[in-house]
PDB file of C-alpha atoms in Angstrom:
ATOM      1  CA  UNK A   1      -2.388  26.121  -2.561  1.00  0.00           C
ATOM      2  CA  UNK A   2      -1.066  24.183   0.250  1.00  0.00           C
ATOM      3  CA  UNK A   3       2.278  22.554   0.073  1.00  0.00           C
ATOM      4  CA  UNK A   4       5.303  20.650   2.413  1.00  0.00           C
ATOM      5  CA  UNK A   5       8.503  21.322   2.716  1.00  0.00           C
ATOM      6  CA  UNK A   6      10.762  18.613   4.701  1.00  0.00           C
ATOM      7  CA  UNK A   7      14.526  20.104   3.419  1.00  0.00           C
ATOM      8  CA  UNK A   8      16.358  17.014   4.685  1.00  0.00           C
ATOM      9  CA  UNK A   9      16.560  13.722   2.644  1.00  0.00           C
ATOM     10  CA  UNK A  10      18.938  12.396   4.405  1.00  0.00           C
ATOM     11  CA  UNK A  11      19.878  12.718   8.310  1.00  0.00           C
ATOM     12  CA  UNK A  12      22.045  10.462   9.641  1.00  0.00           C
ATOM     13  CA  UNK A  13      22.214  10.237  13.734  1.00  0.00           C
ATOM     14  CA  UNK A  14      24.249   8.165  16.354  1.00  0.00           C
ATOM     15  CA  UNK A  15      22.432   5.437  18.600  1.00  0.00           C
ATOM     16  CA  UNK A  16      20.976   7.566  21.641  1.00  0.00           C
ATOM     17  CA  UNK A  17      21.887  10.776  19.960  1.00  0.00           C
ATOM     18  CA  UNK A  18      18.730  13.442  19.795  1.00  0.00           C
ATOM     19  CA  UNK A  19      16.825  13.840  16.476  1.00  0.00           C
ATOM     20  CA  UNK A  20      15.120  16.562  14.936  1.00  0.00           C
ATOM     21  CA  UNK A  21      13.583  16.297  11.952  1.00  0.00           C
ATOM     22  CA  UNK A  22      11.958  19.463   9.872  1.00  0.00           C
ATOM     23  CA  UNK A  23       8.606  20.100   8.236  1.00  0.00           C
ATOM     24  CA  UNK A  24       8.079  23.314   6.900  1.00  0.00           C
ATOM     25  CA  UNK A  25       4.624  23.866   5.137  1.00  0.00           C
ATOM     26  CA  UNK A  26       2.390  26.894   2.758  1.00  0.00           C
ATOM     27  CA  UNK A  27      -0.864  27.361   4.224  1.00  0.00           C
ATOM     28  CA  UNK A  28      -2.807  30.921   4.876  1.00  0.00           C
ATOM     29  CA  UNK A  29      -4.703  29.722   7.537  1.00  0.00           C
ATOM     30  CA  UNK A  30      -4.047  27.086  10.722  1.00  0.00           C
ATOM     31  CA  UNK A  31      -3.540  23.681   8.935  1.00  0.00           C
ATOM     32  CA  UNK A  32      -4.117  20.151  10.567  1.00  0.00           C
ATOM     33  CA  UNK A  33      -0.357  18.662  10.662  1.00  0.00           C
ATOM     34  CA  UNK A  34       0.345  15.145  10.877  1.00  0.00           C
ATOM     35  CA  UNK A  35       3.541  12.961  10.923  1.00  0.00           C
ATOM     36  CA  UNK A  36       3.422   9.516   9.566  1.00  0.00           C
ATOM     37  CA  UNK A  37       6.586   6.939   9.780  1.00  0.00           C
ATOM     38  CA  UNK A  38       7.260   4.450   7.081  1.00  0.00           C
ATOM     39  CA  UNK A  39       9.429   1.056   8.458  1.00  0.00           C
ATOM     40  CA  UNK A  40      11.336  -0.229   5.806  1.00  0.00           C
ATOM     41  CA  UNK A  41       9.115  -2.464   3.342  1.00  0.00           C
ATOM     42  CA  UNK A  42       5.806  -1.364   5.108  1.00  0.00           C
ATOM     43  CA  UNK A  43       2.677   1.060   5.446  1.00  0.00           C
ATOM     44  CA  UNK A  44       2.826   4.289   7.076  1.00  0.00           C
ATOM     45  CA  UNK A  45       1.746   4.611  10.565  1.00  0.00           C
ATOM     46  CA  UNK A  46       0.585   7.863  12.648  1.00  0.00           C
ATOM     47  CA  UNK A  47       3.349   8.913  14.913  1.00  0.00           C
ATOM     48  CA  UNK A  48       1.262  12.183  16.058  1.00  0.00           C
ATOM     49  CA  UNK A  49      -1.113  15.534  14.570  1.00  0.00           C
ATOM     50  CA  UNK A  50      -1.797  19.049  15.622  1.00  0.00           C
ATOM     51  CA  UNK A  51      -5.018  20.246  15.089  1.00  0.00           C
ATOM     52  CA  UNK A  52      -5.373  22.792  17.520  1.00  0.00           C
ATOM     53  CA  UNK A  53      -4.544  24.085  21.068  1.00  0.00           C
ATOM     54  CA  UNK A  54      -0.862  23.197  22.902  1.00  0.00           C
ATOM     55  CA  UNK A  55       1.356  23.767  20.032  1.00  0.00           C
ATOM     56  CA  UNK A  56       3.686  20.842  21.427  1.00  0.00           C
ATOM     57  CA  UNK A  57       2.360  16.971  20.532  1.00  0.00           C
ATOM     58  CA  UNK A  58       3.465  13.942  22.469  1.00  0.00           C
ATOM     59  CA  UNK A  59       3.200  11.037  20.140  1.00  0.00           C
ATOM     60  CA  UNK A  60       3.845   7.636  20.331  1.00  0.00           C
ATOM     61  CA  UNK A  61       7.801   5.857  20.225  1.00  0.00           C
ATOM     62  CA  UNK A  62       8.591   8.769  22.687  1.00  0.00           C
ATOM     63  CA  UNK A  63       8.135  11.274  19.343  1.00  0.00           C
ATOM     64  CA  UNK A  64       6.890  14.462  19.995  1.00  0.00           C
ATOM     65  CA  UNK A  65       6.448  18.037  17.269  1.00  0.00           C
ATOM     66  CA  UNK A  66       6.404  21.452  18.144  1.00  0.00           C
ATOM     67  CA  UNK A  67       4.076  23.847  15.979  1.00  0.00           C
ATOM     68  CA  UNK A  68       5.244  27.333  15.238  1.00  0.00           C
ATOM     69  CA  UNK A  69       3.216  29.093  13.380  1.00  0.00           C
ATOM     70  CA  UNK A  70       5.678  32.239  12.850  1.00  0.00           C
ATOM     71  CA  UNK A  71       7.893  30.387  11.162  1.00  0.00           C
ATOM     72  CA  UNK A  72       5.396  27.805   9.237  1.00  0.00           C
ATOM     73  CA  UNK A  73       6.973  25.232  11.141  1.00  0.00           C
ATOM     74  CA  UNK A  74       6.157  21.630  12.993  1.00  0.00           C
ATOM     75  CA  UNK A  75       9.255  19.629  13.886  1.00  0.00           C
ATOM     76  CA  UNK A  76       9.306  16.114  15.264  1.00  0.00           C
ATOM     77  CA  UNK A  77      11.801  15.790  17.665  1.00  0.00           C
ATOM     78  CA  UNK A  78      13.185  12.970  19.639  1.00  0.00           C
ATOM     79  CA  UNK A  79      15.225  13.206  22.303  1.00  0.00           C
ATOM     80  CA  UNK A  80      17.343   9.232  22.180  1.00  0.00           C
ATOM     81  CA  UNK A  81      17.023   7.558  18.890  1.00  0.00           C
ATOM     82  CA  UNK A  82      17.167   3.945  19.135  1.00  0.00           C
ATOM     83  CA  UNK A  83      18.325   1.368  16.080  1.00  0.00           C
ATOM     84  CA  UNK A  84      14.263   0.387  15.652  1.00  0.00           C
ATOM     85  CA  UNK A  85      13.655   4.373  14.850  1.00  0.00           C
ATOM     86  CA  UNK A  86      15.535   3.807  11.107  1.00  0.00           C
ATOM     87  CA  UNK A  87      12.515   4.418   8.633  1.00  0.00           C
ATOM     88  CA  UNK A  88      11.408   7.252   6.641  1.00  0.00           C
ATOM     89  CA  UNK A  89       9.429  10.016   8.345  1.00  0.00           C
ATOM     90  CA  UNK A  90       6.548  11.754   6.278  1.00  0.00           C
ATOM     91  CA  UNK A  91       5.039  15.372   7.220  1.00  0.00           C
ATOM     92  CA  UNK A  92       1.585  16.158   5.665  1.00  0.00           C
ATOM     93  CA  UNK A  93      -0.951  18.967   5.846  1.00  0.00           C
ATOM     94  CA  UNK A  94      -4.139  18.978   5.364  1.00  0.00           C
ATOM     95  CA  UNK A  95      -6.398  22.209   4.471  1.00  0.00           C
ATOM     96  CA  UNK A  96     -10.186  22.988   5.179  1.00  0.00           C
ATOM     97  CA  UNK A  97     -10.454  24.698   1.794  1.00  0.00           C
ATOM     98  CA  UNK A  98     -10.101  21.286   0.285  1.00  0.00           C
ATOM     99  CA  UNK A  99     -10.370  17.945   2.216  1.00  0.00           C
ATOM    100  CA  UNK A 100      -6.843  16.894   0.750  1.00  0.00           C
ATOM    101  CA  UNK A 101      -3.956  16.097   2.448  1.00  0.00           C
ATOM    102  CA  UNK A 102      -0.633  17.055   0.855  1.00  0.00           C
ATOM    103  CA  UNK A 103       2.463  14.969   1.802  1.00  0.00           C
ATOM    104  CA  UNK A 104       6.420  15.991   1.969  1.00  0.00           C
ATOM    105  CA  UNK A 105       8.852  14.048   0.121  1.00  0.00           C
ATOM    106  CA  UNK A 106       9.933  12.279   3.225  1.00  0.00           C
ATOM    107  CA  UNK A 107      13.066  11.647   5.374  1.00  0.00           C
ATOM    108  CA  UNK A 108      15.253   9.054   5.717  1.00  0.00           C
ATOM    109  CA  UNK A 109      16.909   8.462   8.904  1.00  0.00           C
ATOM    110  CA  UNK A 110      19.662   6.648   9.337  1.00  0.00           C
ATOM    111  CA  UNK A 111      20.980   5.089  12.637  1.00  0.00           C
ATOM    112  CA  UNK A 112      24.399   4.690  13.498  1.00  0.00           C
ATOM    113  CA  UNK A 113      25.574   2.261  15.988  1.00  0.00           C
TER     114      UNK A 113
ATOM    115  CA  UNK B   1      -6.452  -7.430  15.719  1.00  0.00           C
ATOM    116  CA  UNK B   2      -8.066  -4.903  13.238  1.00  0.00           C
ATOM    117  CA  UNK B   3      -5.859  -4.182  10.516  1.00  0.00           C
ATOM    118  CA  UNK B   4      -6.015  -3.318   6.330  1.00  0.00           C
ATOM    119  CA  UNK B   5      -4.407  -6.395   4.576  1.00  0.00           C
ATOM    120  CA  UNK B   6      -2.694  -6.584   1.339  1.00  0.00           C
ATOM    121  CA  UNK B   7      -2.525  -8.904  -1.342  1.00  0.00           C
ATOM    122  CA  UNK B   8      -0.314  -9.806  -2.785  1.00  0.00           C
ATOM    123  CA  UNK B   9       2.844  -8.191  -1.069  1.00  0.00           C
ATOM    124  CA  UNK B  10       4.575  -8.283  -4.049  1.00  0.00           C
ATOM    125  CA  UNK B  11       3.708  -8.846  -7.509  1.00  0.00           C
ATOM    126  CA  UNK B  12       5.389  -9.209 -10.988  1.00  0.00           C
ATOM    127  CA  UNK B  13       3.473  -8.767 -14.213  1.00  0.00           C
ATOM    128  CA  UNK B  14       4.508  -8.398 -18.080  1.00  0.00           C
ATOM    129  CA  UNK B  15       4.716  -4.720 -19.875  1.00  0.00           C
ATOM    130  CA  UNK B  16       0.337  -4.552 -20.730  1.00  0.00           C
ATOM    131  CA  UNK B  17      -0.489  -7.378 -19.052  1.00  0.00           C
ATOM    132  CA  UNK B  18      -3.553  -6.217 -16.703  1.00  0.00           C
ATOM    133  CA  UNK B  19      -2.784  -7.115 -12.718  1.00  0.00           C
ATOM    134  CA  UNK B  20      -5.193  -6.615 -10.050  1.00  0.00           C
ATOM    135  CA  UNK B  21      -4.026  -5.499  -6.509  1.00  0.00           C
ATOM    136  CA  UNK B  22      -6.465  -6.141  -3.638  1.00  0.00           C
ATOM    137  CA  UNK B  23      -6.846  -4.799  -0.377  1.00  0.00           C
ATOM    138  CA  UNK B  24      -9.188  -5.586   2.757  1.00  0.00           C
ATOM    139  CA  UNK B  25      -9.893  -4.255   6.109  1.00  0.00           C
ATOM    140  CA  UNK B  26     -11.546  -5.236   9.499  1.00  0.00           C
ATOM    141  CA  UNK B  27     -11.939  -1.926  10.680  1.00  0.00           C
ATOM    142  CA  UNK B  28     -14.979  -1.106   9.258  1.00  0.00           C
ATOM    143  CA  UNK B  29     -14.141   2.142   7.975  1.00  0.00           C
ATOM    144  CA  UNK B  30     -16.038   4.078   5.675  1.00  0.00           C
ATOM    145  CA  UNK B  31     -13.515   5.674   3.487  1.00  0.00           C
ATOM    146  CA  UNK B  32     -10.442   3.689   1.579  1.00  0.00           C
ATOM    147  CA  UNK B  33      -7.997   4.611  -0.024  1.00  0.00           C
ATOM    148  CA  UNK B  34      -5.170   3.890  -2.688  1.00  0.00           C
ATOM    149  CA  UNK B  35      -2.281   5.452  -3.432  1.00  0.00           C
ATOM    150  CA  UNK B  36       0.905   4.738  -5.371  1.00  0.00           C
ATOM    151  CA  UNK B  37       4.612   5.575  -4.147  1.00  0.00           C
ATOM    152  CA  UNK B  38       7.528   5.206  -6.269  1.00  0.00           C
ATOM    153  CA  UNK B  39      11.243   5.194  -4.855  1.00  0.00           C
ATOM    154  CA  UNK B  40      12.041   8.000  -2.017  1.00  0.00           C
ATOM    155  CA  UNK B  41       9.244   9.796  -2.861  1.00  0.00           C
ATOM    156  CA  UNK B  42       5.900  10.219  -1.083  1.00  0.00           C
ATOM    157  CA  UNK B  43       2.390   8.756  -1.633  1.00  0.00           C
ATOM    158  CA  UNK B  44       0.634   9.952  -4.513  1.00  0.00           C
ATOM    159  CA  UNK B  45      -3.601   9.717  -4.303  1.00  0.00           C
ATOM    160  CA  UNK B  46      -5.048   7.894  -7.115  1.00  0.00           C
ATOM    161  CA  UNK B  47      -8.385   7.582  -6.164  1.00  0.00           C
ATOM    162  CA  UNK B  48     -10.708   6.929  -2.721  1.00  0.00           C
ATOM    163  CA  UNK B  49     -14.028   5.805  -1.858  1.00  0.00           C
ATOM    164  CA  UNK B  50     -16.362   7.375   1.022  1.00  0.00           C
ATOM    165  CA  UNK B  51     -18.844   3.866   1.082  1.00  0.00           C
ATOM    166  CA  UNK B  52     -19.631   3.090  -2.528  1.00  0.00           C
ATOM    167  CA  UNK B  53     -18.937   6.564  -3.755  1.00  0.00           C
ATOM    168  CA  UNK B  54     -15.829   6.649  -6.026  1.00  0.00           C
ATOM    169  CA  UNK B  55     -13.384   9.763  -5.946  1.00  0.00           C
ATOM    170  CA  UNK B  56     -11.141   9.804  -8.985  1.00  0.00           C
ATOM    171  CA  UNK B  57      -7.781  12.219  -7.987  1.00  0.00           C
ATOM    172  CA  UNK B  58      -7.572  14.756 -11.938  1.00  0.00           C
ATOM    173  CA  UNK B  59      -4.309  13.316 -12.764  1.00  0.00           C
ATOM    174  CA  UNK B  60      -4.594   9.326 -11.951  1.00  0.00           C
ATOM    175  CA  UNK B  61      -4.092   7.897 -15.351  1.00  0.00           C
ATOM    176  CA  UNK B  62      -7.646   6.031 -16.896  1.00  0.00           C
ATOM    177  CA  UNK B  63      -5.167   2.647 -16.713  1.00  0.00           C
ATOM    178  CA  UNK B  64      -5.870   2.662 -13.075  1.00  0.00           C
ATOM    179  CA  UNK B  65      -9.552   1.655 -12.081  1.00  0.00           C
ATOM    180  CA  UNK B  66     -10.695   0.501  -8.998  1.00  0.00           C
ATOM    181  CA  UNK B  67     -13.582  -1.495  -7.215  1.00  0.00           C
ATOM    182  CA  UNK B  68     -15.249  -1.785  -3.917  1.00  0.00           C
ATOM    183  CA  UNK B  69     -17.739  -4.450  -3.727  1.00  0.00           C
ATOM    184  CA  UNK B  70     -18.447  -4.256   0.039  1.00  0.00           C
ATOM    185  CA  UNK B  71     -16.823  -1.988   3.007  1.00  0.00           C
ATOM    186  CA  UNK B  72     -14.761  -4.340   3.258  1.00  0.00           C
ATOM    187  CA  UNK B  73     -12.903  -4.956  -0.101  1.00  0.00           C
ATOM    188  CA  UNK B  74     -10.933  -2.714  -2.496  1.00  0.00           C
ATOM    189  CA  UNK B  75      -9.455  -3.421  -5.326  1.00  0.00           C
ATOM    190  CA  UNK B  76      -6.980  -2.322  -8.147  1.00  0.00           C
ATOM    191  CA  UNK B  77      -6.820  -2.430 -11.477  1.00  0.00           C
ATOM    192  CA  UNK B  78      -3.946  -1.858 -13.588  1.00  0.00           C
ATOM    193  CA  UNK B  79      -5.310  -2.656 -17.231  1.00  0.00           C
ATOM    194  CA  UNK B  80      -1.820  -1.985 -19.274  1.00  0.00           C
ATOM    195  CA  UNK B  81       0.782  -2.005 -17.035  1.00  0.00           C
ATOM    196  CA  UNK B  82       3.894  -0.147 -18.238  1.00  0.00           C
ATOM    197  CA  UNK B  83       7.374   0.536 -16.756  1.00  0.00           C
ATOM    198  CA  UNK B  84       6.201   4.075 -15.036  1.00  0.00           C
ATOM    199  CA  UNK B  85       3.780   1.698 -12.745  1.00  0.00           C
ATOM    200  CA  UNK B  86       6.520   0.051 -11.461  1.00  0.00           C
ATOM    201  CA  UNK B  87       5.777   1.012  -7.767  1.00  0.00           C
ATOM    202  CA  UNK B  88       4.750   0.229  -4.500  1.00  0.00           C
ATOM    203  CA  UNK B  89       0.893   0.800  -3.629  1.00  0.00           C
ATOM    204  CA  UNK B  90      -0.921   1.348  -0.558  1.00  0.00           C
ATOM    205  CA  UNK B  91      -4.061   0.559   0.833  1.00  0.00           C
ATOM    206  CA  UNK B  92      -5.708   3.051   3.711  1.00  0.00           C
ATOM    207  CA  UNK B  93      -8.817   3.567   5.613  1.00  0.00           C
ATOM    208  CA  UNK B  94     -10.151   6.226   7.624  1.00  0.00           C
ATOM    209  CA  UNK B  95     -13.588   6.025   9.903  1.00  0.00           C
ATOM    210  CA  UNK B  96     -14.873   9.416   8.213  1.00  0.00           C
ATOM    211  CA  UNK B  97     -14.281  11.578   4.828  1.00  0.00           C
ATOM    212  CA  UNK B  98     -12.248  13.955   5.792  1.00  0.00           C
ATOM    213  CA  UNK B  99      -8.703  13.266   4.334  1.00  0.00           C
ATOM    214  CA  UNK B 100      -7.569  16.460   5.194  1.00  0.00           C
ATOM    215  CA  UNK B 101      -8.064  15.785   9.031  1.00  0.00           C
ATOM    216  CA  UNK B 102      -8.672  11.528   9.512  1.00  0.00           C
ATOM    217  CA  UNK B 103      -6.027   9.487  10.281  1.00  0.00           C
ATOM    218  CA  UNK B 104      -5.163   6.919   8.166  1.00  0.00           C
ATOM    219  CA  UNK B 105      -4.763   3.287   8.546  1.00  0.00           C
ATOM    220  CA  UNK B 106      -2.210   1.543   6.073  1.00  0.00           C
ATOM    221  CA  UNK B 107      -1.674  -1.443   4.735  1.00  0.00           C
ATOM    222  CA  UNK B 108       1.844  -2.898   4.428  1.00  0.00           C
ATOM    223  CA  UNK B 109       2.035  -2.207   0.687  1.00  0.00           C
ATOM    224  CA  UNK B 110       1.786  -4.180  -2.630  1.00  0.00           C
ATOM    225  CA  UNK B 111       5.175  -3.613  -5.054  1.00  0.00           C
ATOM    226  CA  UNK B 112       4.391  -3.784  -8.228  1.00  0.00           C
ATOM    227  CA  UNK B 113       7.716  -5.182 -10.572  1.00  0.00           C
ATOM    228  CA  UNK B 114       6.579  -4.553 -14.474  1.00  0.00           C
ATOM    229  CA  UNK B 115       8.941  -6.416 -16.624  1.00  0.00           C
TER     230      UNK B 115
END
């Protein structure tokens, strides 16, 4: 079975300071990746997915995630966090086998001024 | 603007009193889709519907039904709330049934405060 992985809980970063955040996921065969961003009180929204083809994703709020398959890995990455980025940042996969989409347990980042 | 709209943002009901959450869209999307999320954790799938057809998730309690009279209306039912639903719960489309691939449109979340 499928599963996420997204080690931090936590990451704190400075005001203009780069981000990455990590997604690590169980899957035998190419998943669909996805991250979703979750503003304090609210919904989630799509930042950006990899389905297939260039292994790096531009999303949108300047985000952008970089597939590797050798190491089961697709990072979001940004490279000046700004105050409105605070939120908490979900990774999911979703699977052909099954038509479900698994979610991590989330990150929370924090923005220093 | 097309959007999924919740109702009420937040709601407070008594320990077994049944609550009803309700959720509406104008994007005209086949599938919806609720889920609950509790504290720091991440979305959990109760249920979804592709049109009228109703997809119960194994491990969604039978206190938690739900009801979509029209494309554009879903709703929740909570029949005995207890202190474990204390949550927040989201609304989502997507245009086709594939969950594993769609994107997903959210609402801005009803919490739930069971006293």
């Amino acid at each position: 079975a499928q599963s996420v992985t997204q080690p931090d809980i936590h990451i704190t970063v400075s005001e203009g300071a780069s981000l990455e955040l990590r997604c690590n996921y169980s899957y035998g065969a190419t998943p669909y990746l996805f991250w979703y961003v979750q503003s304090p009180g609210q919904g989630l929204q799509l930042l950006l997915k990899y389905f297939s083809g260039d292994t790096l994703v531009q999303g949108i709020k300047g985000f952008e995630a970089e597939f590797k398959r050798s190491q089961s890995s697709f990072n979001l990455r940004k490279p000046s966090v700004h105050w409105s980025d605070a939120a908490e940042y979900f990774c999911a996969v979703g699977a052909d086998s099954n038509y479900q989409l698994i979610w991590g347990a989330g990150t929370k980042l924090i923005i220093k001024p | 603007d097309a959007m999924v709209i919740q109702n009420p943002r937040y709601q407070v009901t008594q320990f077994g009193k049944p609550v009803t959450l309700s959720c509406s869209q104008t994007l005209n999307h086949n599938v919806m889709y609720w889920y609950q999320q509790k504290s720091s954790q991440a979305p959990k799938l109760l249920f979804h519907y592709y049109d009228k057809d109703f997809n119960n998730e194994a491990d969604t309690p039978d206190n938690f039904q739900s009801r979509r009279p029209n494309t554009s209306f879903c709703f929740l039912d909570i029949r005995s709330p207890g202190l474990g639903d204390a949550a927040m719960y989201l609304c989502a489309t997507s245009r086709a049934y594939f969950p594993n691939t769609d994107t997903q449109y959210f609402g801005p979340g009803t919490r739930l405060t069971v006293l």
